[in-house]
Coordinates of C-alpha atoms and ligand atoms in Angstrom, one line a residue:
M914 CA -60.9 -25.8 48.8
K915 CA -60.1 -29.4 48.3
Q916 CA -59.8 -31.7 51.2
T917 CA -58.4 -35.1 51.5
R918 CA -58.0 -37.2 54.6
R919 CA -54.5 -38.3 53.9
Q920 CA -51.5 -37.3 55.8
F921 CA -48.0 -37.3 54.3
L922 CA -44.8 -38.5 55.8
I923 CA -42.2 -35.7 56.1
T924 CA -39.3 -37.6 57.7
G925 CA -38.1 -41.1 57.4
S926 CA -39.3 -43.1 60.3
L927 CA -37.2 -45.1 62.7
A928 CA -38.9 -48.4 63.2
L929 CA -38.4 -49.8 66.6
T930 CA -38.0 -53.2 65.0
G931 CA -35.0 -51.8 63.1
A932 CA -36.7 -52.6 59.8
A933 CA -36.1 -50.0 57.1
I934 CA -39.2 -48.0 56.3
T935 CA -39.6 -46.3 53.0
K936 CA -39.3 -42.5 52.9
T937 CA -42.7 -42.0 51.3
Y938 CA -45.7 -43.3 53.0
P939 CA -48.5 -41.9 50.8
K940 CA -51.4 -44.0 52.1
I941 CA -50.9 -44.1 55.8
K942 CA -54.1 -45.2 57.5
N943 CA -55.2 -43.2 60.4
K944 CA -55.1 -46.2 62.5
V945 CA -52.5 -47.7 64.8
T946 CA -52.8 -50.8 66.9
V947 CA -53.5 -50.3 70.6
K948 CA -51.7 -53.5 71.4
G949 CA -48.9 -51.8 73.3
P950 CA -48.6 -48.1 73.9
V951 CA -49.3 -45.3 71.5
S952 CA -48.2 -41.7 71.6
I953 CA -49.2 -38.8 69.4
S954 CA -47.7 -35.3 69.7
T955 CA -47.8 -32.0 68.0
W956 CA -45.1 -30.5 65.6
S957 CA -41.7 -31.8 64.8
H958 CA -40.6 -31.7 68.4
G959 CA -43.4 -34.2 69.0
Y960 CA -41.0 -36.7 67.5
E961 CA -38.6 -36.5 70.4
A962 CA -41.5 -36.2 72.9
N963 CA -43.0 -39.5 71.5
K964 CA -39.6 -41.2 71.8
V965 CA -39.5 -40.5 75.5
S966 CA -43.2 -41.1 76.0
M967 CA -43.0 -44.5 74.4
K968 CA -40.0 -45.5 76.4
V969 CA -41.8 -44.6 79.6
M970 CA -44.8 -46.6 78.7
Q971 CA -42.8 -49.6 77.4
S972 CA -41.2 -49.8 80.9
G973 CA -44.7 -50.3 82.3
K974 CA -45.4 -46.8 83.5
T975 CA -48.6 -44.9 83.0
S976 CA -49.7 -42.6 80.2
L977 CA -49.7 -39.8 82.7
D978 CA -45.9 -40.3 83.3
A979 CA -45.4 -40.6 79.6
V980 CA -47.2 -37.3 78.9
E981 CA -45.2 -35.5 81.6
L982 CA -41.8 -36.8 80.6
G983 CA -42.5 -36.6 76.9
I984 CA -43.4 -32.9 77.2
H985 CA -40.3 -32.3 79.2
T986 CA -38.3 -32.8 76.0
A987 CA -39.8 -29.7 74.5
E988 CA -39.8 -27.7 77.7
N989 CA -36.2 -28.4 78.3
N990 CA -35.0 -27.7 74.8
P991 CA -33.9 -24.1 74.3
K992 CA -34.3 -24.5 70.5
V993 CA -38.0 -24.9 70.9
T994 CA -38.9 -21.3 71.1
S995 CA -42.6 -21.7 72.0
V996 CA -42.4 -24.0 75.0
G997 CA -40.7 -23.8 78.4
Y998 CA -37.0 -22.9 78.6
G999 CA -36.2 -20.8 75.5
G1000 CA -39.8 -19.8 74.9
Y1001 CA -40.3 -16.4 73.4
P1002 CA -41.5 -13.7 75.8
D1003 CA -44.5 -11.5 75.8
A1004 CA -44.5 -7.9 74.5
E1005 CA -42.8 -6.7 77.7
G1006 CA -40.1 -9.3 77.7
N1007 CA -41.5 -11.8 80.3
V1008 CA -41.7 -15.5 79.5
T1009 CA -45.1 -16.7 80.9
L1010 CA -46.0 -20.3 80.6
D1011 CA -49.3 -22.2 80.3
A1012 CA -49.8 -25.9 80.7
S1013 CA -52.5 -28.5 81.4
I1014 CA -52.7 -32.2 82.0
M1015 CA -55.5 -34.7 82.2
N1016 CA -55.6 -38.4 83.1
W1017 CA -57.9 -41.3 82.3
E1018 CA -60.0 -40.7 85.4
G1019 CA -61.0 -37.3 84.0
N1020 CA -58.9 -35.5 86.5
A1021 CA -57.1 -32.3 85.4
G1022 CA -54.5 -29.8 86.5
A1023 CA -53.3 -26.6 84.9
V1024 CA -51.1 -23.6 85.3
G1025 CA -51.4 -20.2 83.6
F1026 CA -49.0 -17.2 83.5
L1027 CA -46.4 -19.2 85.3
Q1028 CA -42.9 -17.5 85.3
E1029 CA -39.4 -18.7 86.1
I1030 CA -40.2 -22.4 86.1
K1031 CA -38.9 -24.6 83.3
N1032 CA -41.4 -27.5 83.5
P1033 CA -45.0 -26.1 83.9
I1034 CA -46.4 -29.5 82.9
S1035 CA -45.1 -31.0 86.1
V1036 CA -46.5 -28.2 88.2
A1037 CA -49.9 -28.8 86.4
R1038 CA -49.7 -32.4 87.4
L1039 CA -49.1 -31.5 91.0
V1040 CA -52.0 -29.1 91.0
M1041 CA -54.1 -32.1 89.8
E1042 CA -52.7 -34.5 92.4
K1043 CA -52.2 -32.3 95.4
T1044 CA -55.0 -29.7 95.4
P1045 CA -58.7 -29.8 95.2
H1046 CA -58.4 -27.3 92.3
I1047 CA -57.7 -27.4 88.6
M1048 CA -55.9 -24.2 87.8
L1049 CA -53.4 -22.0 89.5
V1050 CA -52.1 -18.9 87.9
G1051 CA -49.3 -16.2 88.2
A1052 CA -47.8 -15.6 91.6
G1053 CA -49.9 -18.3 93.2
A1054 CA -48.8 -20.9 90.7
L1055 CA -45.2 -19.9 91.3
Q1056 CA -45.5 -20.0 95.0
F1057 CA -47.1 -23.5 94.8
A1058 CA -44.3 -24.7 92.5
L1059 CA -41.6 -23.4 94.9
K1060 CA -43.3 -25.0 97.9
N1061 CA -43.3 -28.2 96.0
G1062 CA -39.6 -28.2 95.4
F1063 CA -39.4 -26.6 91.9
K1064 CA -36.4 -24.2 91.5
K1065 CA -36.8 -20.7 90.1
Q1066 CA -34.6 -20.1 87.1
D1067 CA -34.2 -17.6 84.3
I1068 CA -35.9 -19.2 81.4
L1069 CA -35.4 -16.3 78.9
T1070 CA -32.5 -17.5 76.8
P1071 CA -30.3 -15.0 74.9
K1072 CA -31.8 -16.2 71.7
A1073 CA -35.3 -15.5 72.8
K1074 CA -34.3 -12.1 74.2
E1075 CA -32.7 -11.2 70.9
A1076 CA -35.8 -12.2 69.0
W1077 CA -37.9 -10.0 71.3
E1078 CA -35.5 -7.0 70.8
R1079 CA -35.7 -7.5 67.1
W1080 CA -39.5 -7.6 67.3
K1081 CA -39.6 -4.4 69.4
K1082 CA -37.4 -2.5 66.9
K1083 CA -39.0 -3.6 63.7
K1084 CA -42.5 -3.7 65.1
E1085 CA -42.8 -6.6 62.8
T1086 CA -46.1 -8.4 63.1
E1087 CA -44.7 -11.8 64.1
L1088 CA -48.0 -12.3 66.0
Q1089 CA -49.6 -12.7 62.6
K1090 CA -47.2 -15.3 61.4
K1091 CA -49.1 -18.5 60.8
E1092 CA -46.1 -20.7 61.6
N1093 CA -45.5 -19.1 65.0
H1094 CA -47.4 -21.7 66.9
D1095 CA -45.6 -24.6 68.3
T1096 CA -47.2 -25.6 71.5
V1097 CA -46.4 -29.2 72.5
G1098 CA -49.4 -31.3 72.9
L1099 CA -49.3 -35.1 73.6
L1100 CA -51.9 -37.8 73.9
A1101 CA -50.9 -41.2 75.0
I1102 CA -52.4 -44.7 75.6
D1103 CA -50.5 -47.0 77.9
K1104 CA -50.3 -50.7 78.1
K1105 CA -53.4 -50.9 80.2
G1106 CA -55.3 -48.9 77.6
N1107 CA -55.6 -45.8 79.7
M1108 CA -55.3 -42.4 78.0
S1109 CA -53.8 -39.2 79.3
G1110 CA -53.0 -35.9 77.6
G1111 CA -51.0 -32.7 78.2
V1112 CA -50.1 -29.4 76.6
S1113 CA -47.4 -26.9 77.4
T1114 CA -46.5 -23.6 75.8
S1115 CA -45.1 -20.1 76.2
G1116 CA -48.1 -19.0 74.2
I1117 CA -48.1 -16.6 71.3
A1118 CA -44.8 -14.9 70.9
F1119 CA -44.9 -11.2 72.1
K1120 CA -48.4 -11.5 73.3
T1121 CA -50.0 -8.8 75.5
Y1122 CA -48.7 -8.9 79.1
G1123 CA -51.2 -10.9 81.1
R1124 CA -52.6 -12.9 78.2
V1125 CA -53.3 -16.6 78.9
G1126 CA -54.2 -18.8 76.0
D1127 CA -56.1 -22.0 75.4
S1128 CA -53.5 -24.4 76.6
P1129 CA -54.4 -24.4 80.4
I1130 CA -58.1 -24.2 79.7
I1131 CA -59.6 -27.7 80.0
G1132 CA -61.9 -28.2 77.0
A1133 CA -60.2 -25.6 74.9
G1134 CA -56.5 -26.6 74.6
L1135 CA -56.9 -30.2 75.9
F1136 CA -59.6 -32.7 76.7
V1137 CA -59.4 -36.4 77.5
D1138 CA -62.3 -38.8 78.2
N1139 CA -61.0 -42.3 78.6
E1140 CA -64.2 -43.8 77.3
V1141 CA -64.0 -41.9 74.0
G1142 CA -60.5 -40.4 73.4
G1143 CA -58.7 -37.1 73.6
A1144 CA -57.8 -34.0 71.7
C1145 CA -55.5 -31.0 72.0
S1146 CA -54.9 -27.9 70.0
T1147 CA -52.1 -25.7 68.9
G1148 CA -52.2 -22.4 67.1
W1149 CA -54.0 -19.2 67.8
G1150 CA -55.5 -20.2 71.1
E1151 CA -58.3 -17.7 71.1
L1152 CA -59.9 -19.7 68.4
A1153 CA -59.7 -22.9 70.4
M1154 CA -61.1 -21.1 73.4
K1155 CA -64.1 -19.6 71.6
S1156 CA -65.0 -23.0 70.1
V1157 CA -64.1 -25.0 73.2
G1158 CA -62.4 -27.0 70.4
S1159 CA -60.8 -29.9 72.2
F1160 CA -63.9 -30.7 74.1
L1161 CA -65.9 -30.4 70.9
T1162 CA -63.6 -32.7 69.1
V1163 CA -64.0 -35.4 71.8
E1164 CA -67.8 -34.9 71.8
K1165 CA -67.9 -35.4 68.0
M1166 CA -65.9 -38.7 68.5
R1167 CA -68.5 -39.7 71.2
E1168 CA -71.2 -39.2 68.5
G1169 CA -69.3 -41.6 66.3
Y1170 CA -67.1 -39.4 64.2
S1171 CA -63.6 -40.7 63.5
P1172 CA -60.8 -38.6 65.0
Q1173 CA -60.0 -37.2 61.6
K1174 CA -63.7 -36.2 60.9
A1175 CA -64.0 -34.7 64.3
C1176 CA -60.9 -32.5 63.8
E1177 CA -62.2 -31.5 60.4
Y1178 CA -65.6 -30.7 61.9
V1179 CA -64.2 -28.3 64.5
I1180 CA -61.8 -26.6 62.0
K1181 CA -64.7 -26.0 59.6
R1182 CA -66.8 -24.6 62.3
I1183 CA -64.0 -22.2 63.4
S1184 CA -63.5 -21.2 59.8
K1185 CA -67.0 -19.8 59.8
E1186 CA -66.1 -17.2 62.4
P1187 CA -66.1 -13.8 60.8
Y1188 CA -62.9 -12.9 62.6
F1189 CA -60.4 -15.8 62.3
G1190 CA -58.4 -13.7 59.9
N1191 CA -55.2 -15.3 58.9
K1192 CA -54.6 -17.1 62.2
Q1193 CA -53.6 -20.7 62.2
I1194 CA -55.4 -23.3 64.4
C1195 CA -54.8 -27.0 64.5
F1196 CA -56.3 -30.0 66.3
L1197 CA -54.9 -33.4 67.0
A1198 CA -57.1 -36.2 68.2
M1199 CA -56.9 -39.9 69.1
N1200 CA -59.7 -42.3 70.1
K1201 CA -59.6 -45.2 72.5
E1202 CA -58.8 -47.6 69.7
G1203 CA -55.6 -45.6 68.8
E1204 CA -57.2 -44.2 65.6
F1205 CA -55.9 -40.7 65.2
G1206 CA -56.7 -37.5 63.3
A1207 CA -55.2 -34.1 62.6
F1208 CA -56.4 -31.1 60.8
S1209 CA -55.6 -27.4 60.6
L1210 CA -57.0 -24.3 59.1
Y1211 CA -53.9 -23.5 57.0
K1212 CA -51.0 -25.5 55.7
G1213 CA -48.0 -26.3 57.9
F1214 CA -49.2 -28.4 60.8
A1215 CA -46.9 -31.4 61.6
F1216 CA -47.4 -34.0 64.2
A1217 CA -45.7 -37.3 65.2
I1218 CA -47.3 -40.6 65.9
A1219 CA -45.6 -43.5 67.6
N1220 CA -46.4 -47.1 68.4
E1221 CA -44.5 -50.3 68.8
Q1222 CA -43.7 -50.2 65.0
G1223 CA -42.0 -46.9 65.1
N1224 CA -42.3 -43.1 65.2
R1225 CA -43.4 -41.1 62.3
L1226 CA -43.5 -37.4 61.6
L1227 CA -46.5 -36.5 59.4
Q1228 CA -47.9 -33.4 57.8
S1229 CA -51.5 -32.7 58.5
D1230 CA -54.1 -32.0 55.9
Y1231 CA -55.7 -28.5 56.1
L1232 CA -58.9 -26.6 55.1
I1233 CA -57.9 -23.5 53.3
K1234 CA -56.0 -24.4 50.1
Ligands
SD4_314 C1 -51.7 -20.2 72.7 N1 -52.2 -22.3 71.5 O1 -51.2 -19.8 73.7 C2 -51.1 -21.5 72.1 C3 -50.1 -21.0 71.1 C4 -49.3 -22.0 70.4 O2 -47.0 -22.1 70.3 O3 -49.8 -23.0 69.9 N2 -48.1 -21.6 70.5 O4 -52.6 -19.6 72.1

């Protein structure tokens, strides 16, 4: 098990300045300037999410707006089969969505087991802004969404339905696949230096009916403390829940760990569980200074980081080699 702290560029980056950036970037420092907005987001769809998030913040809007609108890109994209519209259903064929959001004041909102609504991140934001609560689930979350102007729609796409039918026939253990985890998580720092974060997911594909994962659980799937930084997770959510992993990552940063060291600490701790099996779990973190970190248990976690200089898709380092 060899560990390095480097991340590797996996796509060419588009510099906002228009300057050409080399395709290899072997020694990227885990540091970006906080002069101007910064956005960091999970997986390759994080690249699109960052683009929108950066635009929103460059126009002077808050990191909370950036998180919400950035996450919409994955929720609205039917090709992203793990988030929002087009997300894979549970074992019974229902698409059930989880999301949470947190702002720089430490306020939070979340929805769990939400059905027939394409943008759960926006419902989570309204739970934060319009209720004295943090989480609404199931029928109550749907009723709240409808009362607040959201429209019911069928979010099970033909492609997702076919995948579910294939899974049923073959009884293939897609649940075990390490790469089957693509929750969108986004952490952003706006022009004023305020951080917000959000996550949105359809959860583990073909999960047990009724299962809710880490994404709507504040501290597990997401945590932001404006004095320190933020963290979010993607992968087998139960591991993030048992470790309260996002909270733990932020607390390690509070103790003085870099975001990279904090992510590594949490992954190492999870790896000691006797029952993590072959499940993937990944953490992404950013501190107040815009220094970022990413680490996963297994190979394959990609994330995107954007600032005024551009947007880059990187491959995270991992523990088990
Ligand atoms: C969950 N963490 O529900 C999520 C899974 C994930 O794409 O990352 N899925 O456990």
